[in-house]
Coordinates of C-alpha atoms in Angstrom, one line a residue:
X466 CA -66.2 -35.5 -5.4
X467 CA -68.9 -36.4 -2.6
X468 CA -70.3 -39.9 -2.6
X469 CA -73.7 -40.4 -3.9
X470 CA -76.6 -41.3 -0.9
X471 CA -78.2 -44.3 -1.0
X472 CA -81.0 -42.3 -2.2
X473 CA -79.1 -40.6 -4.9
X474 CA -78.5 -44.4 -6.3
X475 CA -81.8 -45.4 -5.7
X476 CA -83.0 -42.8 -7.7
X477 CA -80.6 -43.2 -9.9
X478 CA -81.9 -46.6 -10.7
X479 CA -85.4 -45.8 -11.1
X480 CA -84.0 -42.9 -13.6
X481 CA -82.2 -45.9 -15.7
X482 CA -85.5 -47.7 -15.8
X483 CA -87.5 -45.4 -17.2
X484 CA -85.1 -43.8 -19.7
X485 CA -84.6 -47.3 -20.9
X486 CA -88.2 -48.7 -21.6
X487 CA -90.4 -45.4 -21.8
X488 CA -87.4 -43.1 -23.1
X489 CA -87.8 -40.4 -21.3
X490 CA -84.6 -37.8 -21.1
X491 CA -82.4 -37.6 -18.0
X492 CA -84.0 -34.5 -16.5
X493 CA -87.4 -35.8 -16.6
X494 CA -87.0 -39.5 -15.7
X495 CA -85.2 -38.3 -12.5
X496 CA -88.1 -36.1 -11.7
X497 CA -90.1 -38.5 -12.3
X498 CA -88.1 -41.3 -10.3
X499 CA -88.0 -38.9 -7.3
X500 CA -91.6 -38.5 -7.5
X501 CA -92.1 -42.6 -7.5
X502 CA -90.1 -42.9 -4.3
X503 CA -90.6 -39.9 -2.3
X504 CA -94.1 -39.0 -3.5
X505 CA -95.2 -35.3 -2.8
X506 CA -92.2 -34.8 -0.7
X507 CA -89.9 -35.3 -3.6
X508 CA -87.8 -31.8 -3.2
X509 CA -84.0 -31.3 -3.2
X510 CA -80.6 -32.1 -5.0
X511 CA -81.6 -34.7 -7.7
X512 CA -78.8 -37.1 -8.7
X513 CA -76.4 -35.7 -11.8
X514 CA -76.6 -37.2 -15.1
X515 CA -73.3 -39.2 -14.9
X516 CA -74.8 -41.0 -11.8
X517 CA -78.2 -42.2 -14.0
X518 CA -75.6 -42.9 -17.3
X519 CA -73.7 -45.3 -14.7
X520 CA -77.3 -47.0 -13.8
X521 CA -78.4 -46.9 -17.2
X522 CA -75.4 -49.3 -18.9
X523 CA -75.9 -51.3 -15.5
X524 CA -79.9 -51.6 -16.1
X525 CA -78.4 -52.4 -19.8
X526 CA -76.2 -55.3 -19.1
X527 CA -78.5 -56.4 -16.8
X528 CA -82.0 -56.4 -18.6
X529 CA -80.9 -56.1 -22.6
X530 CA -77.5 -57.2 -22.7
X531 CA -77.4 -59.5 -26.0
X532 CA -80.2 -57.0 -27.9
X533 CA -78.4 -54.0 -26.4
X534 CA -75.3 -55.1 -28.2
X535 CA -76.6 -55.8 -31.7
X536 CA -78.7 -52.4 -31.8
X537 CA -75.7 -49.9 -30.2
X538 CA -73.8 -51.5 -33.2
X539 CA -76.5 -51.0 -35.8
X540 CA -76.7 -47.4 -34.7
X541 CA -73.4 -46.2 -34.7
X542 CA -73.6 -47.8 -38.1
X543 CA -76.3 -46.1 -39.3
X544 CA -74.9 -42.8 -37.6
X545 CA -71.7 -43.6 -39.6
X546 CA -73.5 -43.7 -43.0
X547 CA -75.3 -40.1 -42.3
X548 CA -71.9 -39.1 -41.7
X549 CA -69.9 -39.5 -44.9
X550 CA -73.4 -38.5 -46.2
X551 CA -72.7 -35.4 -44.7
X552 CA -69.2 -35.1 -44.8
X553 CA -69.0 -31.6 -46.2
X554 CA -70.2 -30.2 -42.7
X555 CA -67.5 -32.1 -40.9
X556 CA -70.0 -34.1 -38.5
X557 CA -69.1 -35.8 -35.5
X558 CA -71.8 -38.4 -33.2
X559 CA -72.5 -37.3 -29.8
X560 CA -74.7 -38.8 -27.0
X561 CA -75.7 -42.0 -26.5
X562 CA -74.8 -43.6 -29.8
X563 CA -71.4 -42.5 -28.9
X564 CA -71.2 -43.3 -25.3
X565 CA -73.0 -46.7 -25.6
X566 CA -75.9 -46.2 -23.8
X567 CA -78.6 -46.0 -26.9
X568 CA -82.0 -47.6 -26.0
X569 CA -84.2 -49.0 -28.3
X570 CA -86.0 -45.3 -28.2
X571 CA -82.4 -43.3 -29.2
X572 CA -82.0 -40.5 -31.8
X573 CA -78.9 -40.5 -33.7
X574 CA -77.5 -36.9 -32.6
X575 CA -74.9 -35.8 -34.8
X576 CA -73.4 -32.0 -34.5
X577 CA -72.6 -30.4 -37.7
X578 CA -69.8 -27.2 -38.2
X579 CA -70.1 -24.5 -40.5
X580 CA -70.3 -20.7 -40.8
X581 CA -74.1 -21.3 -42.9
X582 CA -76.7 -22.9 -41.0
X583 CA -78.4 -22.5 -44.4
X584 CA -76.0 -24.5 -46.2
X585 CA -76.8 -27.7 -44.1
X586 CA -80.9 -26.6 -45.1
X587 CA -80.6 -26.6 -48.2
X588 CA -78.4 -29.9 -48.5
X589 CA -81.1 -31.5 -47.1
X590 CA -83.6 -30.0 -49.2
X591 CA -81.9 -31.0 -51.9
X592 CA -81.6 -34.5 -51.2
X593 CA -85.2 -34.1 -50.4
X594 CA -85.5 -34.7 -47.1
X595 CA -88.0 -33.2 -44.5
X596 CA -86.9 -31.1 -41.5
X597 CA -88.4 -29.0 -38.5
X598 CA -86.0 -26.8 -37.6
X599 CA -85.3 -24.9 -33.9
X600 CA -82.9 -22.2 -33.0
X601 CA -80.0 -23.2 -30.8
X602 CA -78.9 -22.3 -27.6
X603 CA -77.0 -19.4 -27.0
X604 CA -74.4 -20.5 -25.1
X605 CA -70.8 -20.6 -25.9
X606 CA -69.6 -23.2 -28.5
X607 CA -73.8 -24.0 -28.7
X608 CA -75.7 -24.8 -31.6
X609 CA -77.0 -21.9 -34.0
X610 CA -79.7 -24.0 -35.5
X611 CA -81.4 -27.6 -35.0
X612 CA -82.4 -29.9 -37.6
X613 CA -84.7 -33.0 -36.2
X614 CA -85.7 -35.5 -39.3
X615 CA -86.6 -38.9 -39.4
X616 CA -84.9 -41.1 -41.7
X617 CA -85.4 -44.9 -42.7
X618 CA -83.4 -47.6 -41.4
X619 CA -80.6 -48.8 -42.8
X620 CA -82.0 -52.0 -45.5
X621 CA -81.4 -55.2 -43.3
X622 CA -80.8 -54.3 -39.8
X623 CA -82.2 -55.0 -36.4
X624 CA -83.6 -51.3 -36.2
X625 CA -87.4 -50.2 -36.2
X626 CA -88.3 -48.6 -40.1
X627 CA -87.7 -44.8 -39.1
X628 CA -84.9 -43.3 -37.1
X629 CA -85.0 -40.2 -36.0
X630 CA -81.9 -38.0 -36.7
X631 CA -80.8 -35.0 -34.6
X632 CA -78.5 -31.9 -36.2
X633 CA -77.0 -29.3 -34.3
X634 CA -75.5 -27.1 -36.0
X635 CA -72.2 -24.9 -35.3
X636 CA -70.4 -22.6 -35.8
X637 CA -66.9 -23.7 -37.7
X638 CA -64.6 -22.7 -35.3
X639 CA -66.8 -24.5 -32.3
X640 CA -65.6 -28.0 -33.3
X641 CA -62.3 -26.3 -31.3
X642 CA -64.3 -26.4 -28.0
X643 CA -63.6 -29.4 -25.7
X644 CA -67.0 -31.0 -25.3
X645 CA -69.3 -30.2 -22.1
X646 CA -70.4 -33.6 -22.1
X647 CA -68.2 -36.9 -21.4
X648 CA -68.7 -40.4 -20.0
X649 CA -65.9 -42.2 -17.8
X650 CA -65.4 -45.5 -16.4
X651 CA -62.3 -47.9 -16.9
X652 CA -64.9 -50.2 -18.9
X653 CA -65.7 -48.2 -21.8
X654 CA -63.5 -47.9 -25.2
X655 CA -61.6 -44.3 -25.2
X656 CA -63.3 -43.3 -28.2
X657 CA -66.8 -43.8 -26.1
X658 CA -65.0 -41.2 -23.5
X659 CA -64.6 -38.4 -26.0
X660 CA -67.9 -36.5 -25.7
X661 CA -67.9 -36.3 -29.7
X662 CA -66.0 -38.2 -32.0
X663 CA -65.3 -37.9 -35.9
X664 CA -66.3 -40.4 -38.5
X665 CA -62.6 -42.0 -38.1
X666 CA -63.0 -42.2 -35.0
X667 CA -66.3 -43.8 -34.9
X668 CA -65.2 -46.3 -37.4
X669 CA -62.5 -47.6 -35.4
X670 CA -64.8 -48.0 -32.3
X671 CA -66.7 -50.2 -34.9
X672 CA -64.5 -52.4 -36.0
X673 CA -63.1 -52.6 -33.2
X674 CA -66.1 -54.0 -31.3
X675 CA -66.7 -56.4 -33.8

């Protein structure tokens, strides 16, 4: 694996920035980072996502350690309720929530396996919830359908009123698919390594950070 240019890390860093206090996504804070440093001449390879997650937990520890800690916690809590609330759909938490790097701006992403799409509709529906849904990607193991609500907060913790709550849903036998996405580093629990990660799972990293 080739070592990152300085200006890879550099733009790495200004990437971490921005995801962390405007929450932008990784593919348009590292646009925008390039632009900040190089101006107009911005052009060429732009760093790859696991560079900008490695600057993000160091902007993290760095800016928003103590508050960092408390919120990560209260999300994969709150992730873990929506899960056994949606048990039937074997969900499992992916992204940031999982990988401990969840800003203050984060979406609980959870991805969701059946053979219905329409099942997972009309469980919400009838728990009375709001949705807008979006097809998937069509890409192997991808979702077939995405769900986007926003959901209150659970009673009592350190999070804002609303949360929003991101569904993709799969196909059943997609849950058999490694992951495309996973974080390393020899500081992070294994379960944060995973890519995706079961409610058991998720419950151990919990308890186990606290």
């Amino acid at each position: 694996m080739p070592t990152p240019s300085d200006l890879d890390l550099e733009i790495a860093a200004v990437a971490a920035r921005l995801i962390a206090e405007d929450g932008c996504d990784y593919a348009s804070a590292k646009r925008k980072a390039a632009r900040e440093l190089l101006g107009n001449s911005a052009r060429g390879r732009l760093p790859d996502n696991a560079l900008v997650e490695q600057a993000l937990r160091r902007y993290l520890r760095t800016f928003d350690s103590e508050r960092h800690a408390e919120r990560l916690g209260a999300l994969r809590r709150a992730a873990l309720q929506w899960m056994e609330r949606l048990a039937t759909f074997e969900p499992h938490l992916v992204g940031a929530v999982l990988n401990g790097t969840a800003t203050e701006h984060s979406d609980l992403h959870l991805h969701l396996f059946t053979d219905n799409p329409k099942d997972v509709e009309m469980f919400l529906l009838d728990a009375g919830l709001a949705f807008e849904a979006e097809a998937g990607e069509d890409a192997p193991g991808g979702a077939d359908e995405v769900l986007h609500l926003v959901v209150p907060a659970p009673r009592g913790s350190p999070l804002p009123p609303r949360l929003g709550l991101v569904l993709s849903v799969h196909a059943t036998d997609a849950v058999r698919l490694a992951p495309r996405f996973r974080s390393s580093g020899t500081d992070l629990h294994p379960v944060e390594t995973l890519g995706r990660a079961g409610a058991a799972q998720l419950r151990q990293l919990i308890d186990e950070a606290a």
